[in-house]
Every structure is written in C-alpha cells, then in structure tokens.
mmCIF file of C-alpha atoms in Angstrom:
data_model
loop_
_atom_site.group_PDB
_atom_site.id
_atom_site.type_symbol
_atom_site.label_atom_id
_atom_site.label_comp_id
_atom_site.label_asym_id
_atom_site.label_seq_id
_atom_site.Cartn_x
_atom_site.Cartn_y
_atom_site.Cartn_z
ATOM 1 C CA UNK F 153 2.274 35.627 -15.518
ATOM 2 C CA UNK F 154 0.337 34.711 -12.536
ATOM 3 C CA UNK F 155 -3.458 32.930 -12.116
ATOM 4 C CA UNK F 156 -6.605 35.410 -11.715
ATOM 5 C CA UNK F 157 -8.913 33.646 -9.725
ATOM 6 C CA UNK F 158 -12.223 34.954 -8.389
ATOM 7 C CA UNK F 159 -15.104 33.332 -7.042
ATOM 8 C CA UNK F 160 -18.136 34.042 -5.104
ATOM 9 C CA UNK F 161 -20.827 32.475 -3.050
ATOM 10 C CA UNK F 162 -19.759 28.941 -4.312
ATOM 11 C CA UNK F 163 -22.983 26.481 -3.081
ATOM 12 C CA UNK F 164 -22.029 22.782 -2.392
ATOM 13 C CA UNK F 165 -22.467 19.879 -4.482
ATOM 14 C CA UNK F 166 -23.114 22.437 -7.657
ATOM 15 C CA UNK F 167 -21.538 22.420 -10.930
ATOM 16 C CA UNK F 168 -19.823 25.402 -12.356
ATOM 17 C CA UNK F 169 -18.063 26.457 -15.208
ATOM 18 C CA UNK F 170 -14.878 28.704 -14.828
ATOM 19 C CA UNK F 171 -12.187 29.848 -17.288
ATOM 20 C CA UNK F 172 -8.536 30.085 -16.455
ATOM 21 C CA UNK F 173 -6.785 33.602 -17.763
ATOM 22 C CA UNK F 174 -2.683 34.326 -17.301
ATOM 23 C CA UNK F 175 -1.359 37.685 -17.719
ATOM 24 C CA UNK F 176 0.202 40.241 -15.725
ATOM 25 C CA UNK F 177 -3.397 42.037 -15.229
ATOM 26 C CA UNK F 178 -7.013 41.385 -15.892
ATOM 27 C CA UNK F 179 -7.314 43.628 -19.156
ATOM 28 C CA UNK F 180 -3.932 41.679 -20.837
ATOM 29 C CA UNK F 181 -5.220 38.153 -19.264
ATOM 30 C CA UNK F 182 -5.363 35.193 -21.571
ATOM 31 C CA UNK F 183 -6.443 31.244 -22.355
ATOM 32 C CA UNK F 184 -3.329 29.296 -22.036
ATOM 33 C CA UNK F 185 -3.106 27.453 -25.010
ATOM 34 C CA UNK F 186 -2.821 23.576 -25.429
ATOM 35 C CA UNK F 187 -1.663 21.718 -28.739
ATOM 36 C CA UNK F 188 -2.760 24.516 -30.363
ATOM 37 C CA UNK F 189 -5.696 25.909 -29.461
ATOM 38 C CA UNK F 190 -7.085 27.492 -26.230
ATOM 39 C CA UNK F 191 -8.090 25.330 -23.366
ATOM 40 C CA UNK F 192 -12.146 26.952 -23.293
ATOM 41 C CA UNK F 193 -13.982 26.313 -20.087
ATOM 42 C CA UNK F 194 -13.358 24.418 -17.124
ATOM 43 C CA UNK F 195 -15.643 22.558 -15.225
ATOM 44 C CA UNK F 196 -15.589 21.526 -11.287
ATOM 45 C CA UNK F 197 -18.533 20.280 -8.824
ATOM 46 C CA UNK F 198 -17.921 21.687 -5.288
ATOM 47 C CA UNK F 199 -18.060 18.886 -2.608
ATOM 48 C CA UNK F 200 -21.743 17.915 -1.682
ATOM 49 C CA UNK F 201 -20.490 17.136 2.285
ATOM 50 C CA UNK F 202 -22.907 14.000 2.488
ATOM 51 C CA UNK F 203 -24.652 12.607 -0.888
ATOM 52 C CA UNK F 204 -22.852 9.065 -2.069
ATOM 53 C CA UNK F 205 -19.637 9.687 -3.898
ATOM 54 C CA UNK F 206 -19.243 8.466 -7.708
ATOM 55 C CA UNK F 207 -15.946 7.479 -8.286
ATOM 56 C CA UNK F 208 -14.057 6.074 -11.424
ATOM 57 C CA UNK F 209 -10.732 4.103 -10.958
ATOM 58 C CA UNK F 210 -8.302 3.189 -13.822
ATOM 59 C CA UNK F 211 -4.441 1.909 -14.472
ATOM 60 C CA UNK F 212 -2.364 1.534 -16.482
ATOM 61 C CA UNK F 213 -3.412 3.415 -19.324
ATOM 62 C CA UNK F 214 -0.403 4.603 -20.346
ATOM 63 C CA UNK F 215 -0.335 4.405 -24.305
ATOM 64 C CA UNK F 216 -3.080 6.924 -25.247
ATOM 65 C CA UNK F 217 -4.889 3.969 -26.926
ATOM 66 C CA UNK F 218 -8.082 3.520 -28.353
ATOM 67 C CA UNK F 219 -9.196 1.582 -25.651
ATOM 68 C CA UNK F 220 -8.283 4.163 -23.160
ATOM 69 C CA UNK F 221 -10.241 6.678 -25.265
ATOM 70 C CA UNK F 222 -13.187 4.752 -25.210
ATOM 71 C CA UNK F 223 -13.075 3.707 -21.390
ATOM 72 C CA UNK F 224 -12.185 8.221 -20.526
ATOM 73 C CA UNK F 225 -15.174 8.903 -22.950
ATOM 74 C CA UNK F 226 -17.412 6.669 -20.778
ATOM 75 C CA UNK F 227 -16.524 8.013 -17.509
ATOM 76 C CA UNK F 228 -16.421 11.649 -18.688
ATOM 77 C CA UNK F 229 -20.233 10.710 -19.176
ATOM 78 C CA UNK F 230 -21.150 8.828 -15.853
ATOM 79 C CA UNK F 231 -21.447 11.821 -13.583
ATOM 80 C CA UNK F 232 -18.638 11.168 -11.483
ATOM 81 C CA UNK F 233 -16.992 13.279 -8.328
ATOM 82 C CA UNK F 234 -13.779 12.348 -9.316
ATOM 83 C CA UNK F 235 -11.079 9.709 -11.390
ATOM 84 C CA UNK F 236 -8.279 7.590 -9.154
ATOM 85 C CA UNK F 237 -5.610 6.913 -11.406
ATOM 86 C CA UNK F 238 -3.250 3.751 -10.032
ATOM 87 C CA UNK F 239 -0.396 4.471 -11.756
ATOM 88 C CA UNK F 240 1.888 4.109 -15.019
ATOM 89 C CA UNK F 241 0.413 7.177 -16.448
ATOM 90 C CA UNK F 242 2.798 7.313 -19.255
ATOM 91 C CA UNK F 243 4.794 3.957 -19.909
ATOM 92 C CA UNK F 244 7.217 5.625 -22.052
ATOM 93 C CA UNK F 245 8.619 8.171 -24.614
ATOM 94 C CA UNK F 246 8.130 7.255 -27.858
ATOM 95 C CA UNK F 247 11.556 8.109 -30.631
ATOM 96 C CA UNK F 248 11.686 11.503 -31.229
ATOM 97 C CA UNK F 249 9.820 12.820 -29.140
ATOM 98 C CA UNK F 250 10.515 14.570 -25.413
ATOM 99 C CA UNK F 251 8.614 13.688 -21.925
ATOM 100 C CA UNK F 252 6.747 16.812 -22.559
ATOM 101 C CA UNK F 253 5.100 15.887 -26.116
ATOM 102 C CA UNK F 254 4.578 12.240 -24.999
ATOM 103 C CA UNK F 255 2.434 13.583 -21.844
ATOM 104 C CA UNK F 256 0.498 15.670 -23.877
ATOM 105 C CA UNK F 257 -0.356 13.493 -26.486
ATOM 106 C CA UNK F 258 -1.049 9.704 -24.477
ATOM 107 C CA UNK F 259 -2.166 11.480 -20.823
ATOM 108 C CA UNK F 260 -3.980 15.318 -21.113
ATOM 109 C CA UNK F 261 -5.013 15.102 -24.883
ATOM 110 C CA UNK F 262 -6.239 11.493 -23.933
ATOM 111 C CA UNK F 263 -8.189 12.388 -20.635
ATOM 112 C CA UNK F 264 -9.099 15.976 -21.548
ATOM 113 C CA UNK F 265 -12.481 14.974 -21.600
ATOM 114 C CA UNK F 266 -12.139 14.588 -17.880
ATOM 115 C CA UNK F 267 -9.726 16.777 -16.810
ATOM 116 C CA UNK F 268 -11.928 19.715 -17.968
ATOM 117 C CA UNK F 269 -14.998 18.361 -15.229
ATOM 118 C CA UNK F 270 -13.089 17.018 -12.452
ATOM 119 C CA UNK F 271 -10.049 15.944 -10.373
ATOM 120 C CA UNK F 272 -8.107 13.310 -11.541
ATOM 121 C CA UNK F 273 -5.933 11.942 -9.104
ATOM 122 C CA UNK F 274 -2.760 9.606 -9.277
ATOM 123 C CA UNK F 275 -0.517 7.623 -7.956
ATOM 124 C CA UNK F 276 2.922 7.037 -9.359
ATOM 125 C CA UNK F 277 3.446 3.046 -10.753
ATOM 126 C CA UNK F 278 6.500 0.891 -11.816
ATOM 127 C CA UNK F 279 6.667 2.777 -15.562
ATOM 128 C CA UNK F 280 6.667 6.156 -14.074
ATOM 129 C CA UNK F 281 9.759 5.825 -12.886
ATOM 130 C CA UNK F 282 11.613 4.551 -16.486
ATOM 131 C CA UNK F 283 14.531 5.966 -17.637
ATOM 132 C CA UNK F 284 12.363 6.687 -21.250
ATOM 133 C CA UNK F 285 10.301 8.556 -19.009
ATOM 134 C CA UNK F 286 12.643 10.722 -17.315
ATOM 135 C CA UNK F 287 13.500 14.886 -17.748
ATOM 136 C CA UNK F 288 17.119 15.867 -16.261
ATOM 137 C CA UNK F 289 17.631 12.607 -14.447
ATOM 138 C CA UNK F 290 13.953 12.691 -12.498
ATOM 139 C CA UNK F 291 10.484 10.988 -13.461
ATOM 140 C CA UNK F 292 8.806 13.457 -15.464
ATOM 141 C CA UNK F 293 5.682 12.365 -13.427
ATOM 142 C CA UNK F 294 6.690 14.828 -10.686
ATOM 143 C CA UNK F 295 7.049 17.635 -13.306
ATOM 144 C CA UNK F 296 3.379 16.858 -14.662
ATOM 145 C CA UNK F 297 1.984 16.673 -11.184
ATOM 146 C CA UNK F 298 3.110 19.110 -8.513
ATOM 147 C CA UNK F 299 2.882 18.384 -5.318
ATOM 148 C CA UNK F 300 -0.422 20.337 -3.568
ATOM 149 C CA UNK F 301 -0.169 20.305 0.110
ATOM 150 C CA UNK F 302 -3.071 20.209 2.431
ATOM 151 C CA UNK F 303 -2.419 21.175 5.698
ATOM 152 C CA UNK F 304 -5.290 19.110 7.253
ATOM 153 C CA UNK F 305 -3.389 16.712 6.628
ATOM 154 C CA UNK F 306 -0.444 16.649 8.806
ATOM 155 C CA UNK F 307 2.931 15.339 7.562
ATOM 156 C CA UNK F 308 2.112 15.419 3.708
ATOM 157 C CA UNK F 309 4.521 17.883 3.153
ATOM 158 C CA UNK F 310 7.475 15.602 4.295
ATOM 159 C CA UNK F 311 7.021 13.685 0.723
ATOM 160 C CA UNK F 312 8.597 16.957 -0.978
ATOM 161 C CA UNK F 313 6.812 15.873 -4.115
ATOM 162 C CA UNK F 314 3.588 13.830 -4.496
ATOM 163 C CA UNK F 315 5.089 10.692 -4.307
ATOM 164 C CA UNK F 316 2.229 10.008 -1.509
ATOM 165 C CA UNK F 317 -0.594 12.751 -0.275
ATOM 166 C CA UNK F 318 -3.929 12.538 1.058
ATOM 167 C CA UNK F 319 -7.247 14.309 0.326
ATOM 168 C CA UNK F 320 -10.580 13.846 1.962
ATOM 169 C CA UNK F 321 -14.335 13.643 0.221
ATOM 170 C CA UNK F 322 -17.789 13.466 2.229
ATOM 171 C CA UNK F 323 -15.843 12.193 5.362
ATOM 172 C CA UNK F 324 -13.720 9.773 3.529
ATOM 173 C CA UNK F 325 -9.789 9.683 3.577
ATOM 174 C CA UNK F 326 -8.166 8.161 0.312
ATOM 175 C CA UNK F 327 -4.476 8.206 1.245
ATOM 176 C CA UNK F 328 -2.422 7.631 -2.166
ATOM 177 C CA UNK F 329 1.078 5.579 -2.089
ATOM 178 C CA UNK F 330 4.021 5.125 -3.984
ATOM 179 C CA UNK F 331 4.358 1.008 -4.148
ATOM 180 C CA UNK F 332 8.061 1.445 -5.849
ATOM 181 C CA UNK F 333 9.284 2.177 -2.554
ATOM 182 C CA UNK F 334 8.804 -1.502 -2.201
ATOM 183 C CA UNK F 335 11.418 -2.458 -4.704
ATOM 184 C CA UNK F 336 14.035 0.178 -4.056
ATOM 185 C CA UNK F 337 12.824 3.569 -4.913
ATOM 186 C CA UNK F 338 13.789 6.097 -1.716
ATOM 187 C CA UNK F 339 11.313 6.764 0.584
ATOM 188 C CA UNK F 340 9.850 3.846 2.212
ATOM 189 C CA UNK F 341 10.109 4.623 5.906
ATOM 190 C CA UNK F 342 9.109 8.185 5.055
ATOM 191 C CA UNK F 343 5.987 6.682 3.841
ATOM 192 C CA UNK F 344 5.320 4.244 6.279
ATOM 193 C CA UNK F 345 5.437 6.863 8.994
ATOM 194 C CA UNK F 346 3.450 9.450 7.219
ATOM 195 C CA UNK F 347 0.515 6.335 6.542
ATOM 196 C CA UNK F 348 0.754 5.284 10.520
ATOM 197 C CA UNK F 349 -0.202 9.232 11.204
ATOM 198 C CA UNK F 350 -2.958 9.158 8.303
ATOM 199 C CA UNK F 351 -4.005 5.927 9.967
ATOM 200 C CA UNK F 352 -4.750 7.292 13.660
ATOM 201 C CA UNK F 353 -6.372 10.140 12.512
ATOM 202 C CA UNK F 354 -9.787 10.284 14.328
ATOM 203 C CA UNK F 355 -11.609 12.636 12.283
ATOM 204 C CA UNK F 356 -12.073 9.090 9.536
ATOM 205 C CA UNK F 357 -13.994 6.266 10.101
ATOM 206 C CA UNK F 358 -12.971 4.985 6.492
ATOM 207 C CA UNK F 359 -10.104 5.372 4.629
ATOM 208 C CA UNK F 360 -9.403 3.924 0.920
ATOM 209 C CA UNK F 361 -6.075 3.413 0.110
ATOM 210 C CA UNK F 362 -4.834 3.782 -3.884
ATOM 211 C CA UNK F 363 -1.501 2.139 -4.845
ATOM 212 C CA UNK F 364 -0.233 0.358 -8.259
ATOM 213 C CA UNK F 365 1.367 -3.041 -7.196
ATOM 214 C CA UNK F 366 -1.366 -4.898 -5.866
ATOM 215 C CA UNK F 367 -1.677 -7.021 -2.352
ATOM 216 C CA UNK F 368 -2.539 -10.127 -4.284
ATOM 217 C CA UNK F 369 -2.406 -11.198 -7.622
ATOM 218 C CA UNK F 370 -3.452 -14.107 -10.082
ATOM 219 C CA UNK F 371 -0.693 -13.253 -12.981
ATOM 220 C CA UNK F 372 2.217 -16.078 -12.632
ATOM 221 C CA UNK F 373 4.090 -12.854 -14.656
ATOM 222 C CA UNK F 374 4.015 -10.440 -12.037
#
C-alpha cells in the first residue's frame, strides 16, 4: 500500500480538511483503521509566514490519565499552530499488554483530539528509554515517531532517528534534544555538533530549544 496525496493551490495560514486513503490505486484506496474504526478527516493549518504563533507545551503525560485528557481537550480547543511535547510520552507498558497497544491507548487515543488538527512534536525523555518500553531491544519511541528529515536543515540526518531534529515556524527555529545523552545514552557529541551548526545558522534571529531534563530545578528528588 502506498499514500495518495493530492493537493492544490494550498493558501497560507488556512485551515483544511484532508483524508488519508492506502491502497494500491485510487478506486481500491481506503481509511486506515484505528482501534477499530476509521480514522475520518484530518485537519492541518498551512503556515501563516508572519501572524504570532500559538503554541501549547506539555510533559510528561505519559499515563493516558484523566488529567491529561482534560489538559489535550483544552488545547485541542485554543486554536493553536502546534503542541511541543518534552518528553516521557509513554512511561511504561502496562502487564499484558505490548508497546504497540500501550501507545495506542495512553498517547494517540489520548491526544487524538489533537493529532487530527495539528503537529505534535516531541522530544524523547528519561521513560522513553525503559526497558518496559522497549520493542526488539530499542525504545519503541523511535518506532512511533520516524525520523522526517528536512534538508534546510543541514546535519539532521546524522541523528539516524529523531533522537534530535529541527523545524522552523514564522522565522523561528525550535531545535529539539535528547537530554539522556547527558546520563549515558549514545550520542552526545553527535548532538552537540549538530546544535553548534543549528546555532550559527544566520537565517534565525530566535531559536527555542525543547528538551526533558531541565537547566534548573526546585525538586530536592530530581
């Protein structure tokens, strides 16, 4: 099966409504189905270029809980451009069940409400990288979110995965990091390299940068 995409005259900083289709041809093309029941229609707002950008930031909200319902329900109403998640997406598998089932059920059945209107993007945290969470020995996190190079920005293909990538909105860079490199996961000179490039790019007066462990803290736990 492959994707059928088309799309035509797309205006900036306009909302639209697509649906996705997989078949081997337009006439056989279907909804992938999720938990059950076809995904229905997806919704995206193409880049506006200079209007102020509404952004909603979140972490750990990795249980599915009712809290994290509430706070996705809010946000899925606030008009925003897109969601920065700062990591431990999914703290852990629960008995019985696999790394697929527990994504589906505490991460896209949880923020389907904005995954179906916008990008949500991540950055991997501490839990991510449990053994609980795991499929064949790797964090499942890299099987849920595939790498997506953009080759504006130089050197993000080094990462092999998106354990750190960069995107740009309305002239701003967010650069998104991996802070487990700190404490022994590989590729922390990779990184650092890859953020001293992002860094001296000229075309960015301002960059925001998205990671899980913060700078400072006030918790004597962490």
């Amino acid at each position: 099966a492959r994707f059928l995409w088309t799309a035509y005259d797309l205006q900036p900083d306009t909302l639209y409504q697509v649906v996705v289709a997989l078949g081997p041809d337009v006439a056989s093309a279907q909804q992938p189905a999720f938990l059950g029941r076809a995904w229905g229609p997806v919704g995206f707002r193409t880049a506006g270029g200079t209007s102020p950008l509404r952004i909603g930031v979140l972490s750990d909200a990795s249980f599915g809980d009712e809290g994290t319902i509430a706070l996705v329900q809010q946000m899925a109403a606030a008009d925003l451009d897109f969601v920065l998640h700062a990591g431990d997406v999914v703290d852990e598998t629960d008995s019985a069940r696999d790394p697929f089932d527990s994504y589906a059920h505490k991460f896209f059945a949880v923020f389907e409400p904005l995954l179906t209107r916008m990008p949500v993007y991540t950055v991997p945290g501490n839990h991510d990288y449990d053994n609980d969470i795991r499929l064949d020995g790797s964090p499942f996190y890299y099987r849920a979110f595939p790498p997506f190079p953009d080759p504006s920005f130089l050197g993000q293909e080094a990462a092999e995965r998106n354990q750190f990538y960069a995107f740009a909105r309305n002239g701003v860079q967010f650069v998104m990091l991996d802070t487990q490199v700190l404490f022994g996961v590989p590729g922390r000179e990779q990184q650092e390299r890859w953020l001293a490039e992002r860094m001296q790019d000229p075309r960015f007066e301002n960059t925001i940068a998205v990671l899980h462990v913060a700078p400072f803290s006030s918790s004597s736990v962490h």
